[in-house]
XYZ file of C-alpha atoms in Angstrom:
377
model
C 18.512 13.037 16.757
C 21.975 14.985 16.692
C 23.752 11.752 17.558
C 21.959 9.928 15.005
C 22.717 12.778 12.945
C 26.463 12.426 13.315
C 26.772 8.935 13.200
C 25.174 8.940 9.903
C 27.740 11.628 8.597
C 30.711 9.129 10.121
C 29.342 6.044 8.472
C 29.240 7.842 4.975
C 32.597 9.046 5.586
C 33.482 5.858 6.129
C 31.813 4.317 2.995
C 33.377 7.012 1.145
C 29.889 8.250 -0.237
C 28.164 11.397 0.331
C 25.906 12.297 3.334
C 22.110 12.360 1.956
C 21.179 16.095 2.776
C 17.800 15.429 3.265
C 18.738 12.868 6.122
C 21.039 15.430 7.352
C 18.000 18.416 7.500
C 15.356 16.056 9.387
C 18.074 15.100 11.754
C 19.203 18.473 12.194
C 15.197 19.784 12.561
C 15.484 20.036 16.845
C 12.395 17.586 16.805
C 12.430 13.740 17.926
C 11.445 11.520 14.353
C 9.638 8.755 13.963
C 10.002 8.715 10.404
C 12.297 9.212 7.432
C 10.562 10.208 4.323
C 13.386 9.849 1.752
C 11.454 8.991 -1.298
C 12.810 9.947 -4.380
C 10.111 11.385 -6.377
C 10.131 14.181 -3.623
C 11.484 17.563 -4.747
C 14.262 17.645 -2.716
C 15.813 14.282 -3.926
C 14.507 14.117 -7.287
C 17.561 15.328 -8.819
C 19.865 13.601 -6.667
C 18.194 9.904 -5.660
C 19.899 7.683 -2.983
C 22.430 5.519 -4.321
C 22.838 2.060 -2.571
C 26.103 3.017 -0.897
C 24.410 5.540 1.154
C 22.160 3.386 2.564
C 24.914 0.950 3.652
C 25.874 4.124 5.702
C 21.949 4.823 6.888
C 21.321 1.269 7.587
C 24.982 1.106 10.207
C 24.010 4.364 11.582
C 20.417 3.146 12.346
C 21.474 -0.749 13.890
C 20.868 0.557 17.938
C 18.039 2.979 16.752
C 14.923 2.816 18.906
C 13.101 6.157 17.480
C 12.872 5.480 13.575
C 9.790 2.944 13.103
C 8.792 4.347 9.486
C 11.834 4.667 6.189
C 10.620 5.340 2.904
C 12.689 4.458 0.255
C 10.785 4.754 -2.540
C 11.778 5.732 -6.406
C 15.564 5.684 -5.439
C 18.178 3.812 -7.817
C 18.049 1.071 -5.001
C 19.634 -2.189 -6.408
C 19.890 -5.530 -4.435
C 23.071 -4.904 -2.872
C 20.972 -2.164 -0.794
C 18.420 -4.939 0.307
C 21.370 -6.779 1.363
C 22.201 -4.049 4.089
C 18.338 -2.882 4.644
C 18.463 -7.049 5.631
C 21.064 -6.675 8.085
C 19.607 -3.780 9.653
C 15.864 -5.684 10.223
C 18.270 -8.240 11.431
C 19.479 -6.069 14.486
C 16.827 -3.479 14.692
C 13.618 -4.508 16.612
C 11.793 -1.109 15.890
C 11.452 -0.522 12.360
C 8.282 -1.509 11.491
C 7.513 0.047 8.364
C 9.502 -0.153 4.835
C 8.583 1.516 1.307
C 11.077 0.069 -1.450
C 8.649 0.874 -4.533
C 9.864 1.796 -8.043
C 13.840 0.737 -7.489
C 15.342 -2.280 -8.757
C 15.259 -4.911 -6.165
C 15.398 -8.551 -8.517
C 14.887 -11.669 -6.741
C 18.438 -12.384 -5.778
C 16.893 -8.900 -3.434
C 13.846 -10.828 -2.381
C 16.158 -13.362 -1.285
C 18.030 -10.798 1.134
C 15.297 -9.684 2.562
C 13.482 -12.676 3.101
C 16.464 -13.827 5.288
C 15.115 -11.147 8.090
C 11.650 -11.438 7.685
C 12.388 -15.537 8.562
C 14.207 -14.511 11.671
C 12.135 -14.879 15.192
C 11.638 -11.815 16.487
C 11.619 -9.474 13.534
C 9.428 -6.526 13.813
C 8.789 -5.424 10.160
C 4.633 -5.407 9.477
C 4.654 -3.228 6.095
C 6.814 -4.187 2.993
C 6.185 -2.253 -0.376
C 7.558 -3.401 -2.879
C 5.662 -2.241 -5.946
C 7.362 -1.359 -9.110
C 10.611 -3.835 -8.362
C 11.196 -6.535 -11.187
C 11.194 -9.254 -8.483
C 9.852 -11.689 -11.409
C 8.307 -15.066 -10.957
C 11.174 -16.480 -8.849
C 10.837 -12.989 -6.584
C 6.739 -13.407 -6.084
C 7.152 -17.687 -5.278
C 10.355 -16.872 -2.848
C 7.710 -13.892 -1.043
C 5.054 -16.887 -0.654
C 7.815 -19.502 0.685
C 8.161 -16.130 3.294
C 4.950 -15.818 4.454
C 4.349 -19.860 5.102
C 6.553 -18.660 8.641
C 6.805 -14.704 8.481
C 4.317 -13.843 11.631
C 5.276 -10.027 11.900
C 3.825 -9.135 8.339
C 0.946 -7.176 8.116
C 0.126 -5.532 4.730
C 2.473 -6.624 1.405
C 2.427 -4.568 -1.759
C 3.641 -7.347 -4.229
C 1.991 -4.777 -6.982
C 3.667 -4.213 -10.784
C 6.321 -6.597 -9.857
C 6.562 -9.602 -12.858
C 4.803 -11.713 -11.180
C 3.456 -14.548 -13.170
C 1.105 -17.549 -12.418
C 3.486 -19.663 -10.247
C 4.371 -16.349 -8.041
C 0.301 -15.309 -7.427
C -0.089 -19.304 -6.828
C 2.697 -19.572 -4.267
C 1.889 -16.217 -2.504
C -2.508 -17.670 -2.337
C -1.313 -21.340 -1.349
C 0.755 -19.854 1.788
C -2.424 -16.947 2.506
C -4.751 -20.336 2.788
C -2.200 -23.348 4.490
C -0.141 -21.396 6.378
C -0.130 -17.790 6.891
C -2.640 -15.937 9.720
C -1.088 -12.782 10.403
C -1.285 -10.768 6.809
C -4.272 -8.706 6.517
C -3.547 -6.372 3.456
C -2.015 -7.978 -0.347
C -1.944 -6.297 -3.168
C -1.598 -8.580 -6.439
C -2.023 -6.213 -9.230
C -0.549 -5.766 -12.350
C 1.454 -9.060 -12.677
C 2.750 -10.644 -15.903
C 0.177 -12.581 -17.423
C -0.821 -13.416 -21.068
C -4.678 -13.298 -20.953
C -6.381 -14.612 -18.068
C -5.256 -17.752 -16.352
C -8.167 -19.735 -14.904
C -5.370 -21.632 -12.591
C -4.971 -18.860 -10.771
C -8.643 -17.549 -9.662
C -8.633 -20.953 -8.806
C -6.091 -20.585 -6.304
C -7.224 -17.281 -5.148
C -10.808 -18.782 -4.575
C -9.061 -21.701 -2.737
C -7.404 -18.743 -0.602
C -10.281 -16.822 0.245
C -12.429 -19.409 1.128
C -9.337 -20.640 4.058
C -8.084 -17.124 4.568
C -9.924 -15.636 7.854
C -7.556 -12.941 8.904
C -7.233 -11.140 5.139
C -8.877 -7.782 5.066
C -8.158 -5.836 1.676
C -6.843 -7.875 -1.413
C -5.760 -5.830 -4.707
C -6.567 -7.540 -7.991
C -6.162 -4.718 -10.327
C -5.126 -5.454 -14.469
C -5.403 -9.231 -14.050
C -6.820 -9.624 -17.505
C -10.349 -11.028 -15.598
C -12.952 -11.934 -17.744
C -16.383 -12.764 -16.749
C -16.168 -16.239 -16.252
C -13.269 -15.685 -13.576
C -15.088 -13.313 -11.823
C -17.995 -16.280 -11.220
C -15.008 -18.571 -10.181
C -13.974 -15.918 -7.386
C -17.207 -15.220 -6.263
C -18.285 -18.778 -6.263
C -15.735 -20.610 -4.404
C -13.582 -17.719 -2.813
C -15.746 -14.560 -1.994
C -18.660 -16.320 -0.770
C -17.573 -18.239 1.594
C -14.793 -15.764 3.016
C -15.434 -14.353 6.458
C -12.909 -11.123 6.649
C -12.262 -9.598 3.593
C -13.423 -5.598 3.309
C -11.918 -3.969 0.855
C -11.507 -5.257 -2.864
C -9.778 -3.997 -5.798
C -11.294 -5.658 -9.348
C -9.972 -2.240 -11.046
C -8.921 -2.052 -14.522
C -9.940 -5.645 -15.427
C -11.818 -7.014 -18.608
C -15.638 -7.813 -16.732
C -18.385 -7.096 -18.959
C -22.071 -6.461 -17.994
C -22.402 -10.188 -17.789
C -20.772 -9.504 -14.449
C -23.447 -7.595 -13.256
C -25.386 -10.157 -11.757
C -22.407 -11.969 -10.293
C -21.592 -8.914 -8.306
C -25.073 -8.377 -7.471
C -24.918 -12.001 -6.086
C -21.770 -10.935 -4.153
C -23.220 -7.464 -2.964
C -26.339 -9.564 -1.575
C -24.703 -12.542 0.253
C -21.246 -11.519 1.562
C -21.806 -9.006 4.136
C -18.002 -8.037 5.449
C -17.226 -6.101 2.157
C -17.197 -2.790 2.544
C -15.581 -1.254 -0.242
C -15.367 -2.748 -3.777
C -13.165 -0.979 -6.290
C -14.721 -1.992 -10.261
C -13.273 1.054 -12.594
C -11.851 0.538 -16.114
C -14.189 -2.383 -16.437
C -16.455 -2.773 -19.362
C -20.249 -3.775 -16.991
C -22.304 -0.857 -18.851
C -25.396 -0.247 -18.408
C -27.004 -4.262 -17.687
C -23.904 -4.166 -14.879
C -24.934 -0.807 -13.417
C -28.645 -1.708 -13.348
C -27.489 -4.883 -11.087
C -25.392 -3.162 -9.383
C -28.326 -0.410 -8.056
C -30.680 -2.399 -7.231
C -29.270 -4.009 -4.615
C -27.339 -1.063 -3.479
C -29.942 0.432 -1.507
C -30.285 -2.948 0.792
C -26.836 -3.760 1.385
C -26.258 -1.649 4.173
C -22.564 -2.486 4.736
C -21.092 -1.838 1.524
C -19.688 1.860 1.971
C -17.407 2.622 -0.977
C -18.220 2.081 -4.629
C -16.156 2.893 -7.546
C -17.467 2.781 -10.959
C -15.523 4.985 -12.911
C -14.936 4.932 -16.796
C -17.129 1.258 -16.931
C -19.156 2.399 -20.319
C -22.448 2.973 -17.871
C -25.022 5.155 -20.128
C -27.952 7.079 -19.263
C -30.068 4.449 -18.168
C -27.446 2.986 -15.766
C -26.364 6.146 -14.425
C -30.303 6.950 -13.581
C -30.988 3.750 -11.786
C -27.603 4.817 -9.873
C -28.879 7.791 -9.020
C -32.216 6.522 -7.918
C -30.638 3.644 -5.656
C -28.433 6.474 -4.158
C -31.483 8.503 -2.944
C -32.281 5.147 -0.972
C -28.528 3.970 -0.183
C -27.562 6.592 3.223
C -25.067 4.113 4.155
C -22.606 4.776 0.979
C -20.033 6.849 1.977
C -18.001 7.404 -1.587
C -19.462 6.728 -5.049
C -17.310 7.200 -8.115
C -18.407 7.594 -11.530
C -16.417 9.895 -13.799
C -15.245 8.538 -17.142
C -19.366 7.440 -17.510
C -21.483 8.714 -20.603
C -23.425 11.306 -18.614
C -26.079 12.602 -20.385
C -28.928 15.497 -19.835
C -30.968 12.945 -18.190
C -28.932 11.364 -15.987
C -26.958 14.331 -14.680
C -31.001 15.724 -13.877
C -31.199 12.638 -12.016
C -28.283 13.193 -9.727
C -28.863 16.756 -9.531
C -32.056 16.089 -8.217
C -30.738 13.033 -6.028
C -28.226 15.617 -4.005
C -30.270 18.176 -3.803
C -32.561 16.040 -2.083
C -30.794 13.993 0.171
C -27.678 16.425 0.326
C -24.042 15.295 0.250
C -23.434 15.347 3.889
C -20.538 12.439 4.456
C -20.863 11.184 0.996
C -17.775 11.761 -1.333
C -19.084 11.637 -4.647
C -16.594 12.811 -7.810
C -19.344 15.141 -9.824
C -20.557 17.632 -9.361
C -24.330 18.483 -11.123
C -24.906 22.147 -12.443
C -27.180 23.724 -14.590
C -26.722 25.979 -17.819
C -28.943 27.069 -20.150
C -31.769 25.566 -18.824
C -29.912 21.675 -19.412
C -28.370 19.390 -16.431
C -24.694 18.711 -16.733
C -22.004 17.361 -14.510
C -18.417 18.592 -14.092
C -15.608 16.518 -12.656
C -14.995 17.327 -8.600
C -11.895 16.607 -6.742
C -12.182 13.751 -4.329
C -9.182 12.597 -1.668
């Protein structure tokens, strides 16, 4: 690590920029690294981010590097001209395997510099974050051209990057014609005026080709209840891998209830399904329990802040009592009410916590049942 330590030092003298300190102390730490976590939202950068010129000098001093697999780059003032040198170095380095470039301000011209390593035979990269980066439209469609011959790729966080319908079309056409190797996308957030029909379409199209996908993020995609059905219909049912879904912060109402109970019942890979900051209520959380006790591989249910009243949170509760496989139920944000908290008060005394990670916690006070938010990781 000293060598690496020093050649990093030389290459910023070179580049007439100033040695990252952090870099320096892990280098300096007597210990053989795996990883450099230079994020900038950490304490010891926050005040002093990495500037792009400085990773010019990380990237040379890292070309013949065979320890570093993991560099986190994350909420630095990263422009494209430091994806042009993080592109040279995936270029050369057959190790690094792992690359966070969230929250900086990679555009598609960027995209384009990075996509010229992920292209090349041979390159080892499998994670690529690039949340929070206003890639745009052009970005997201260049990232789908990628993966149509990008073989090394395992998970993708496309998430809160302005991408629009021809982007999230581009990216699902490539997942179902082409691509085999990704097994984690995350979609959310993109730039969208209402919901598009076109593309559930194209994601159902996806899903039902896709057999190698395992978690897909579809958070804030304005869906409405009719694209849900879509999804479900000609996607979700007929997909054989997925396990982990993200439907958070969407606009389904409890007229998706029974189109996730139908999903719940007849796809039996999903194991987690991610539905807070949706509007399903009460009619939603009634489908949603009572098939919950009988679909013994869904594990992880979240249902926070989804309008669910007393007489959804009881049947809940209830289905819970007969549900041992759920390993993490959500709920806070709910209209918990004397009779419902009872009811889950009751339910974990009962049956006990055990492995399940549930975010309440029942108490009593005065005689009357009330819940009180509780930690979860």
């Amino acid at each position: 690590m000293e060598a690496l330590r020093d050649l990093f030092a030389k290459k910023c003298q070179e580049f007439a920029c100033e040695p990252v300190s952090a870099v320096i102390a892990d280098l300096s730490s007597g210990t053989n690294l795996t990883s450099l976590q230079l994020n900038g939202n950490s304490k010891r950068l926050f005040n002093k981010r990495i500037q792009y010129m400085q990773v010019f000098a990380l990237c040379e001093a890292l070309y013949e590097d065979t320890n570093i697999v993991s560099l986190d780059l994350s909420y630095n003032n990263l422009n494209d001209m430091a994806a042009q040198a993080l592109s040279r170095l995936l270029k050369v380095n057959r190790t690094l395997c792992f690359l966070n470039l969230a929250g900086n301000d990679l555009t598609a011209i960027g995209v384009n510099h990075l996509i010229q390593a992920l292209t090349v035979t041979g390159c080892s990269l499998q994670v690529l974050i690039l949340s929070g980066n206003p890639l745009g439209d052009d970005g997201a469609v260049m990232l789908g051209n990628m993966l149509r011959s990008n073989t090394s790729l395992r998970v993708l966080d496309m998430s809160n990057t302005s991408a629009s319908i021809s982007g999230i079309i581009s990216v699902s056409t490539a997942l179902g014609e082409a691509n085999t190797s990704l097994q984690s996308l995350d979609l959310g957030r993109p730039m969208l005026k209402g919901c598009q029909d076109t593309t559930f379409l194209s994601l159902a199209q996806m899903l039902a080709q896709n057999k190698t996908l395992v978690s897909l993020g579809l958070s804030k995609h304005c869906m409405v209840d009719s694209n849900l059905d879509t999804l479900v219909t000609y996607g979700l049912l007929r997909n054989t891998g997925l396990k982990s879904l993200d439907l958070s912060a969407n606009r389904l109402s409890p007229f998706s209830g029974p189109v996730m109970e139908r999903l719940m019942n007849e796809n039996r890979q999903i194991e987690e399904i991610q539905l807070s900051h949706n509007q399903l209520g009460d009619a939603g959380a009634l489908a949603v329990a009572r098939c919950l006790p009988y679909t013994h591989w869904l594990q992880h249910l979240d249902l926070r802040s989804n309008g669910i009243g007393e007489q959804g949170l009881m049947a809940l509760a209830e289905a819970l009592s007969l549900a041992s496989h759920v390993q993490s139920l959500y709920l806070w944000g709910n209209h918990f009410g004397p009779s419902s908290a009872r009811a889950f008060m009751d339910t974990l005394a009962a049956t006990g916590t055990g492995g399940l990670s549930i975010d309440l916690r029942p108490y009593e006070a005065d005689g009357r049942a009330q819940v009180a938010l509780l930690q979860v990781h």
